PDB file of C-alpha atoms in Angstrom:
ATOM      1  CA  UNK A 907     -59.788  49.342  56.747  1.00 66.00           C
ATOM      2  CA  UNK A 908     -62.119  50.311  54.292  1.00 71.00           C
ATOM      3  CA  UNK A 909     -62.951  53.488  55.760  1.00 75.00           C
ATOM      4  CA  UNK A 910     -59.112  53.641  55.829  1.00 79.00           C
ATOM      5  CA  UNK A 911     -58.555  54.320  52.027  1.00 84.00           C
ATOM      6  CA  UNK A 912     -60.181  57.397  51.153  1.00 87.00           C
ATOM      7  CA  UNK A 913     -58.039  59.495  53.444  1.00 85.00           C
ATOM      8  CA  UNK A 914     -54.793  57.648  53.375  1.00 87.00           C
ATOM      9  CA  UNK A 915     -55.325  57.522  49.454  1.00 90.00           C
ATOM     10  CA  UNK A 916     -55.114  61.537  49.528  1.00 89.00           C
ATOM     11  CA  UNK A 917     -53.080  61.499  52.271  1.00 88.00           C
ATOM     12  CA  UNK A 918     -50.266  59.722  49.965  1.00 92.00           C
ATOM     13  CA  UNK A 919     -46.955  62.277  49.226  1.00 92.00           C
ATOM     14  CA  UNK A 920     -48.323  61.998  45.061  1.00 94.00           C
ATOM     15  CA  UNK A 921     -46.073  65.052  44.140  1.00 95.00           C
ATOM     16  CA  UNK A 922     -43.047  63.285  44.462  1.00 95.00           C
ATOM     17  CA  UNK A 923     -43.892  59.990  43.570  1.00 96.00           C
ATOM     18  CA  UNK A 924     -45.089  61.522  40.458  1.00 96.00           C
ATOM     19  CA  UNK A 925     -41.740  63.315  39.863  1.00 96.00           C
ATOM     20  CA  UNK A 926     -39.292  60.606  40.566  1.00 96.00           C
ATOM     21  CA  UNK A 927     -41.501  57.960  38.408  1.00 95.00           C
ATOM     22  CA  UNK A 928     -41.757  60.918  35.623  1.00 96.00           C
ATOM     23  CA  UNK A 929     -38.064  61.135  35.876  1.00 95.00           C
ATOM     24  CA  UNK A 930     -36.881  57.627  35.757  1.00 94.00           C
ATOM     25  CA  UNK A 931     -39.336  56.984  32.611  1.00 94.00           C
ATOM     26  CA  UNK A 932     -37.766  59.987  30.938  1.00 93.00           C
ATOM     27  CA  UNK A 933     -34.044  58.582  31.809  1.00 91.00           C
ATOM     28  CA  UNK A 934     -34.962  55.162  29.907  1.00 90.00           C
ATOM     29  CA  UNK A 935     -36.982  56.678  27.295  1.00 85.00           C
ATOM     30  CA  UNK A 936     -34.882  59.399  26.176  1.00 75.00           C
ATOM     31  CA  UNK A 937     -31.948  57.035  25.340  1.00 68.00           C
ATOM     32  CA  UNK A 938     -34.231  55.188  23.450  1.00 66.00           C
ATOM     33  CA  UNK A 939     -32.723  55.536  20.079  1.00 64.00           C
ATOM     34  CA  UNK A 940     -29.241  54.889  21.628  1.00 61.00           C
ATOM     35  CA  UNK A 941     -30.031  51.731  23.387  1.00 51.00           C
ATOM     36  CA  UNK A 942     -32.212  50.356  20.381  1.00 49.00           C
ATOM     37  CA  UNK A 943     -29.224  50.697  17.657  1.00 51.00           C
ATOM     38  CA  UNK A 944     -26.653  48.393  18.584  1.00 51.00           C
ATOM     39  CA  UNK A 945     -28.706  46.347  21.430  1.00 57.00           C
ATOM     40  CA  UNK A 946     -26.368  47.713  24.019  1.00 79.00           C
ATOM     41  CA  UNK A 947     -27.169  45.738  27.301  1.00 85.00           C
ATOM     42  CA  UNK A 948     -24.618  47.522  29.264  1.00 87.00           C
ATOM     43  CA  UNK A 949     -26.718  50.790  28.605  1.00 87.00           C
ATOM     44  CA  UNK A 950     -29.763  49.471  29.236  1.00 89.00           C
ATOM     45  CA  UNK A 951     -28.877  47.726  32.601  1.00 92.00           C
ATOM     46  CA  UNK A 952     -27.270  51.609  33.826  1.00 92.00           C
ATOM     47  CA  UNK A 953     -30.571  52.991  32.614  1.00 92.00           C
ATOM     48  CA  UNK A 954     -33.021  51.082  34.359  1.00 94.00           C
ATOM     49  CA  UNK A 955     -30.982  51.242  37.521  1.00 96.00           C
ATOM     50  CA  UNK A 956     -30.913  54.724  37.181  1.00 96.00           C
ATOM     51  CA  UNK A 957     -34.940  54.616  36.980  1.00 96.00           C
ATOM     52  CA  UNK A 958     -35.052  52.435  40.085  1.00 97.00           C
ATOM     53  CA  UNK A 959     -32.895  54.968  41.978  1.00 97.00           C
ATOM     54  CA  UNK A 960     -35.278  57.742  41.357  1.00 97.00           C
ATOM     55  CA  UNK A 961     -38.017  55.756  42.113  1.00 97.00           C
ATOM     56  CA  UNK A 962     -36.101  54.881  45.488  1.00 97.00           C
ATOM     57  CA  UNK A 963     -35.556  58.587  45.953  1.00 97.00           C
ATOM     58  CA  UNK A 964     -39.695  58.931  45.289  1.00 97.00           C
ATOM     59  CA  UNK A 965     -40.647  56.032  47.709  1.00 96.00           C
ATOM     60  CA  UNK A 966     -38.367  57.921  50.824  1.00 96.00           C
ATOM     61  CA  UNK A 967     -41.295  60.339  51.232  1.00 96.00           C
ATOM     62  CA  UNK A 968     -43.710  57.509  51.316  1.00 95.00           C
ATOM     63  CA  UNK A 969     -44.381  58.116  55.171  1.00 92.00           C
ATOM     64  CA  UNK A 970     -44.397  61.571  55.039  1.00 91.00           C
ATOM     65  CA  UNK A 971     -47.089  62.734  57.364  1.00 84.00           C
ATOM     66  CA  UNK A 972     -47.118  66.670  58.474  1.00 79.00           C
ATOM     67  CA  UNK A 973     -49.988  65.584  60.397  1.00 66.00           C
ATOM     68  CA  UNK A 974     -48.280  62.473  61.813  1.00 66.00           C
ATOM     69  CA  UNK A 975     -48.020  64.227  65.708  1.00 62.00           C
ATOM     70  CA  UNK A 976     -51.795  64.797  66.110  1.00 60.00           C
ATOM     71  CA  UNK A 977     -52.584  61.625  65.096  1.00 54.00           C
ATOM     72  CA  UNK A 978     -50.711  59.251  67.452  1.00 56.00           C
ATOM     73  CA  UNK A 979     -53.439  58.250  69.806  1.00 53.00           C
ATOM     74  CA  UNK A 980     -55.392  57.332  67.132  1.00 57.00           C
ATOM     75  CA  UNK A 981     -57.357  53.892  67.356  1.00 61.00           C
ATOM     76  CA  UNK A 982     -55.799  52.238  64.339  1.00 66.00           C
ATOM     77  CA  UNK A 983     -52.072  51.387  64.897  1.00 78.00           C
ATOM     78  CA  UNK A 984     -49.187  52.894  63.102  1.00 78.00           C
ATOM     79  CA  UNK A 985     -47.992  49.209  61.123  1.00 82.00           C
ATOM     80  CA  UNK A 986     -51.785  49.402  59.717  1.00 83.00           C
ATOM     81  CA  UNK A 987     -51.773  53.053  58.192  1.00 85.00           C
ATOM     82  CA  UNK A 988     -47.939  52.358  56.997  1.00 88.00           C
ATOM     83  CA  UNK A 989     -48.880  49.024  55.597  1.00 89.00           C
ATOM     84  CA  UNK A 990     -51.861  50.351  54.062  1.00 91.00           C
ATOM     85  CA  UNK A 991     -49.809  52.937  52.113  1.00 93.00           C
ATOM     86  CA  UNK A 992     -47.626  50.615  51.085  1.00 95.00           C
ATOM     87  CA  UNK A 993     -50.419  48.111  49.737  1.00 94.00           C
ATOM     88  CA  UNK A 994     -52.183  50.989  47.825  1.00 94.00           C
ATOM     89  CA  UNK A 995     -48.934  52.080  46.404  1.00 96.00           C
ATOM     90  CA  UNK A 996     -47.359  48.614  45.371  1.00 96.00           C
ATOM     91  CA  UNK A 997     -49.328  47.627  42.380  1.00 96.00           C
ATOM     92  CA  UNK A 998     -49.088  51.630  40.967  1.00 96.00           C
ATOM     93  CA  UNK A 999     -44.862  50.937  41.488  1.00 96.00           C
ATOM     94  CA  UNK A1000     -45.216  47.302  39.552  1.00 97.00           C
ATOM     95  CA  UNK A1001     -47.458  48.670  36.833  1.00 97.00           C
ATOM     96  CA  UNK A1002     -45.004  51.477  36.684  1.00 97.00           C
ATOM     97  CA  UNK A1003     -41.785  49.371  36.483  1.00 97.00           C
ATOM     98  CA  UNK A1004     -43.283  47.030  33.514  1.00 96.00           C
ATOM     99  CA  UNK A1005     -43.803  49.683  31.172  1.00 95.00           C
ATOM    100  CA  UNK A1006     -39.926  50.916  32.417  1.00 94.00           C
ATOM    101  CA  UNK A1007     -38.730  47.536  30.985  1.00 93.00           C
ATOM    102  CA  UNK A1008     -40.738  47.912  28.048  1.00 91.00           C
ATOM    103  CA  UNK A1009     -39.393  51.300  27.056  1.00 88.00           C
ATOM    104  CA  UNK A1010     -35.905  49.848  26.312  1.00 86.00           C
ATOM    105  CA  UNK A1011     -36.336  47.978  23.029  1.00 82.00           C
ATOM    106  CA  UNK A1012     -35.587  43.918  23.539  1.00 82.00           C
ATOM    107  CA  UNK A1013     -32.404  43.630  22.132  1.00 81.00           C
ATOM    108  CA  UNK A1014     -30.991  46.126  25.110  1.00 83.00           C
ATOM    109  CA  UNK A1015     -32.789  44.830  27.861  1.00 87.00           C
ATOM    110  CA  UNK A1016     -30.841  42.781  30.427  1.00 90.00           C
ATOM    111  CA  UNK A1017     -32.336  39.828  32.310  1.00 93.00           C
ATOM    112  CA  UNK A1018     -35.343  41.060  33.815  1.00 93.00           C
ATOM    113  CA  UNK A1019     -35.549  38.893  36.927  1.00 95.00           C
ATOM    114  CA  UNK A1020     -31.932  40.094  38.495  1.00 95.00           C
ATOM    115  CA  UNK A1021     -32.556  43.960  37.276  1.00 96.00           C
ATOM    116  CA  UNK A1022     -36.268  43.552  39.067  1.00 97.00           C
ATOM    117  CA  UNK A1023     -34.379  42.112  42.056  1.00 97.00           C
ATOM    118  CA  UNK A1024     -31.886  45.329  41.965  1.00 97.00           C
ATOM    119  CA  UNK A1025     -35.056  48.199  41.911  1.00 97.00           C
ATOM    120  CA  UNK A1026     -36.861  46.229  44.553  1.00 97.00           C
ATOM    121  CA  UNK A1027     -33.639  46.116  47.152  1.00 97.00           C
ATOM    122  CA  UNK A1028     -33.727  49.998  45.928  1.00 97.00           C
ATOM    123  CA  UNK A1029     -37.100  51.095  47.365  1.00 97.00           C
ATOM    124  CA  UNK A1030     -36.593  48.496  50.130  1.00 97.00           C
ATOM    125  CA  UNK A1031     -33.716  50.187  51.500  1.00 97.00           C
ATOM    126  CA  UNK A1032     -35.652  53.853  50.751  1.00 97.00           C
ATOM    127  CA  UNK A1033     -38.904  52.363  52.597  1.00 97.00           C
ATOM    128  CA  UNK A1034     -36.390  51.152  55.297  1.00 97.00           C
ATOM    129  CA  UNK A1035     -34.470  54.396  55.856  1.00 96.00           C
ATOM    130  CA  UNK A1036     -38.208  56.162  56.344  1.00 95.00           C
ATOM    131  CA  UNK A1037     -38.918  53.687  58.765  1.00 94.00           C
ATOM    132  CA  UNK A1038     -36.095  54.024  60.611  1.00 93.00           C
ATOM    133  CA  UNK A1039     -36.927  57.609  60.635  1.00 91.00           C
ATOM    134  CA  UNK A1040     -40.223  57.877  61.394  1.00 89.00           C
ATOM    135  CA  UNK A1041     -39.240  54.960  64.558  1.00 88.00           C
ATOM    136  CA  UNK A1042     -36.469  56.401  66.444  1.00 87.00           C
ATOM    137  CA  UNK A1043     -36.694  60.666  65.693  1.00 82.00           C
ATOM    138  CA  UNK A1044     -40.068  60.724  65.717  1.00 77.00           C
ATOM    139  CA  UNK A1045     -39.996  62.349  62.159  1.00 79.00           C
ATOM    140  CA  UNK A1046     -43.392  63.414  60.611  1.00 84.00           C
ATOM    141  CA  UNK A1047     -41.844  64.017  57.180  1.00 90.00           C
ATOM    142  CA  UNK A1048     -38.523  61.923  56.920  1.00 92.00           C
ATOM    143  CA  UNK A1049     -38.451  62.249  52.777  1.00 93.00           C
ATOM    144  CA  UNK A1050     -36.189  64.226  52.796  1.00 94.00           C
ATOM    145  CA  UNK A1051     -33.815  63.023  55.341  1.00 95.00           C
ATOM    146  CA  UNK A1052     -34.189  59.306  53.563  1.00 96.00           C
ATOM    147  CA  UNK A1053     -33.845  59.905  50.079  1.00 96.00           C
ATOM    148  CA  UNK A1054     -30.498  62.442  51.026  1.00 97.00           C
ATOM    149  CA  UNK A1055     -29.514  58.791  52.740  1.00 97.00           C
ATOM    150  CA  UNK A1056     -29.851  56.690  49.771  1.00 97.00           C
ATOM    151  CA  UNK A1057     -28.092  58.952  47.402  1.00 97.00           C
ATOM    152  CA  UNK A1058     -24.958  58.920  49.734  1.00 97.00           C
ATOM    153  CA  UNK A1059     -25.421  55.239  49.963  1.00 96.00           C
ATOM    154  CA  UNK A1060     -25.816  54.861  46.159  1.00 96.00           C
ATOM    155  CA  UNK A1061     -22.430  57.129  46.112  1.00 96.00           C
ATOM    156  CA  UNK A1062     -20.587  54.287  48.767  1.00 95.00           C
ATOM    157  CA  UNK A1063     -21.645  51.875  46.350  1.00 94.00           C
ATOM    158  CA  UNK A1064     -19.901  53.546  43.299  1.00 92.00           C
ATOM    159  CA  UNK A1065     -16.793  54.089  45.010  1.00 93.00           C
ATOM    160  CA  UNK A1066     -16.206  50.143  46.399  1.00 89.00           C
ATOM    161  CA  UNK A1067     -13.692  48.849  43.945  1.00 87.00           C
ATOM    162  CA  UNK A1068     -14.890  46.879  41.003  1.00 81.00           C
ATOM    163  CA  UNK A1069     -14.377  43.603  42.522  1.00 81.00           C
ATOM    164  CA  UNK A1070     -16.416  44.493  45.466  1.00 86.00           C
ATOM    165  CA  UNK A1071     -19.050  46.603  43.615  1.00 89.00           C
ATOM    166  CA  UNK A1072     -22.492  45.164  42.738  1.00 92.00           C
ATOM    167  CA  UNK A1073     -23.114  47.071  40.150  1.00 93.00           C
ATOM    168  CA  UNK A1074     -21.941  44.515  37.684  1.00 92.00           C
ATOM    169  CA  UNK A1075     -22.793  43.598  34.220  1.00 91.00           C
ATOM    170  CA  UNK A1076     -24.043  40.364  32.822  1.00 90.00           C
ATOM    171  CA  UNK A1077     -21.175  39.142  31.046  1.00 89.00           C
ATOM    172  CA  UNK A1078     -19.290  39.728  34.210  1.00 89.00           C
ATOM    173  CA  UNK A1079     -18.512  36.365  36.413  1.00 89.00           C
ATOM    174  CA  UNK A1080     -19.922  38.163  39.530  1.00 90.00           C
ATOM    175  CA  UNK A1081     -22.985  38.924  38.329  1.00 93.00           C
ATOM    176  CA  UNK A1082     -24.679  35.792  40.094  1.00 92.00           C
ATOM    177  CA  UNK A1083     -22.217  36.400  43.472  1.00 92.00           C
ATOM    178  CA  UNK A1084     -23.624  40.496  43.176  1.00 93.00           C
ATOM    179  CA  UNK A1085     -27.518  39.404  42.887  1.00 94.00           C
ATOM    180  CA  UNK A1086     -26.892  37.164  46.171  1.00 94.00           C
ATOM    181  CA  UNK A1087     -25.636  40.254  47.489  1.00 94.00           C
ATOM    182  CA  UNK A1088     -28.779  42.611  46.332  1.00 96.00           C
ATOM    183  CA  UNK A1089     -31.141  39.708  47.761  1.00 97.00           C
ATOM    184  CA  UNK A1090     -29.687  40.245  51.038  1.00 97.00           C
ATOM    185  CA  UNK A1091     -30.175  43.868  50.792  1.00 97.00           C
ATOM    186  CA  UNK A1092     -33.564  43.300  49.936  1.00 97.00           C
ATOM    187  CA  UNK A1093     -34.185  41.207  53.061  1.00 98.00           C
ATOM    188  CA  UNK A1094     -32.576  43.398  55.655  1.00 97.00           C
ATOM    189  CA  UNK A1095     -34.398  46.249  54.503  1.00 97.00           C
ATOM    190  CA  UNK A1096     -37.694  44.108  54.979  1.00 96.00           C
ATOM    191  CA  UNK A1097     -36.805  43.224  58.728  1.00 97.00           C
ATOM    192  CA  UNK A1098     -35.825  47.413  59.462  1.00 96.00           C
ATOM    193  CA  UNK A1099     -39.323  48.212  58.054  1.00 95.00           C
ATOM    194  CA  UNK A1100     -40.701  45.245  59.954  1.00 93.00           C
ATOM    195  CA  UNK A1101     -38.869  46.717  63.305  1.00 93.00           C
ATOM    196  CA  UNK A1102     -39.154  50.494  62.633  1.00 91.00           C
ATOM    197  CA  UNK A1103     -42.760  50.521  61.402  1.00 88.00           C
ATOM    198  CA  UNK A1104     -44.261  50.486  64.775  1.00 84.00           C
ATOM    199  CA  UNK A1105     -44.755  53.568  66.922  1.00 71.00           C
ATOM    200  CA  UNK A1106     -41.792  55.469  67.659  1.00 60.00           C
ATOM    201  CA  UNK A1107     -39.823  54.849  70.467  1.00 55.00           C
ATOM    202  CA  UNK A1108     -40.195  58.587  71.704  1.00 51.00           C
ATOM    203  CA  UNK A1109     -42.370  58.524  74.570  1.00 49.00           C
ATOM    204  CA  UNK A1110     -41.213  55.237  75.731  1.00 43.00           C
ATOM    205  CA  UNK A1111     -40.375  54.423  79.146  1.00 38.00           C
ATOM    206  CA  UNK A1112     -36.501  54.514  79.905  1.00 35.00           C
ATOM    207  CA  UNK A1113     -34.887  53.233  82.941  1.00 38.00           C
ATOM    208  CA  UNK A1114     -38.613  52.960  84.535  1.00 39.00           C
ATOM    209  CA  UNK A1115     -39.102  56.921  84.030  1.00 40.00           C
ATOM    210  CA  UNK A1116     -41.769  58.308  81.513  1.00 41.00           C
ATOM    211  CA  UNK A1117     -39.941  60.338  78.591  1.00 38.00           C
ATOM    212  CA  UNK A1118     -41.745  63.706  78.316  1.00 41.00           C
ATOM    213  CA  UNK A1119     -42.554  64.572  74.999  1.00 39.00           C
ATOM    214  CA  UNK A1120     -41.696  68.229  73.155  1.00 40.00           C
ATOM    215  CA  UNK A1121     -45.465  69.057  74.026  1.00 38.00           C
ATOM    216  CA  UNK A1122     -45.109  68.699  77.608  1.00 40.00           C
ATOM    217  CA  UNK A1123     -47.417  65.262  77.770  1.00 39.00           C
ATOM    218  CA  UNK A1124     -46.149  62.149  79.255  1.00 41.00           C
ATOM    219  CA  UNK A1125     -45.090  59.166  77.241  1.00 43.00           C
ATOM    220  CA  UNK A1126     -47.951  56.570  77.540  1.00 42.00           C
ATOM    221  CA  UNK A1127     -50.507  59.176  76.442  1.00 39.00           C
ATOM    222  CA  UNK A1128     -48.629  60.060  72.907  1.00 40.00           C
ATOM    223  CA  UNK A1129     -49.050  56.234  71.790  1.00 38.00           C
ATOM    224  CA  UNK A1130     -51.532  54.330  70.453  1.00 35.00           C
TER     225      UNK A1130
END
């Protein structure tokens, strides 16, 4: 593991992590002024979900991996180099998030515990769509492919009717029924990750046959 982190450190898709944290801090801190003059909750609660989307859209390219075909046979399994990506980029995303909640002033900051719960169903269902990806296409740079996915999900979500929607405020009577709802988000996209982390099914037997790859080579001698 330790010789692990150098590489997967550089390895890490850093351009548009950077971007979409960049972007969501600019979102909450340009409406500063606004948000601070009449403690509006309601704008600081759309605000910080809109910083949690982009940082969804950043964590899609997560797995990203150009290099992700040559490197299936080797000795350290796919869950480890995934998990290890994830571990070195988890306490970067917290940090990141705290000083998000501290850029709205207090007075337009809604409860920090359900919000929190709402940004981390976010990047679990980005993280999960990668996965998924990455598990059943084979997909050496699914980024692109996921984040396109949660931005049409994120649009389903805005058109379900407002008694239906999730995206409630806290004044609203839903708001603890809608939380419920984002907790089970958050745990189904754990179990895809947990399912679609390992290698992909490509190159799998089917029906007792080998599955040839693209390259021509059988199916046991692509995995690891």
């Amino acid at each position: 593991m330790a010789a692990l982190l150098r590489p997967v450190w550089h390895a890490l898709p850093w351009r548009p992590l950077a971007a979409a944290g960049g972007l969501g801090w600019l979102l909450v801190a340009g409406a500063r002024p606004l948000s601070g003059r009449d403690g509006d909750t309601a704008l600081g609660l759309a605000l910080l979900r809109l910083a949690a989307l982009a940082a969804g859209v950043g964590l899609a390219f997560l797995l990203d991996d150009p290099a992700r075909r040559t490197t299936e046979a080797v000795p350290v399994r796919r869950p480890v180099r995934a998990g290890l990506r994830l571990a070195l980029v988890t306490p970067l995303l917290a940090a990141w998030w705290t000083a998000a909640l501290l850029l709205l002033p207090a007075a337009a900051r809604p409860p920090l515990g359900a919000v929190s719960l709402e940004a981390a169903a976010i990047a679990g269902t980005a993280l999960a769509l990668a996965a998924a990806s990455v598990r059943l296409r084979a997909e050496p740079c699914p980024g692109a492919g996921a984040a396109r996915a949660l931005l049409a999900l994120t649009a389903a979500v805005l058109l379900l009717p407002d008694r239906r929607s999730p995206l409630v405020t806290p004044d609203d009577a839903h708001w603890a029924a809608a939380h419920g709802w984002w907790a089970a988000v958050l745990a189904v996209a754990a179990l895809v990750w947990a399912v679609c982390v390992p290698e992909p099914l490509t190159g799998h037997r089917v029906a007792g046959r080998p599955v040839r790859s693209p390259c021509g080579t059988s199916g046991p001698s692509r995995t690891s």
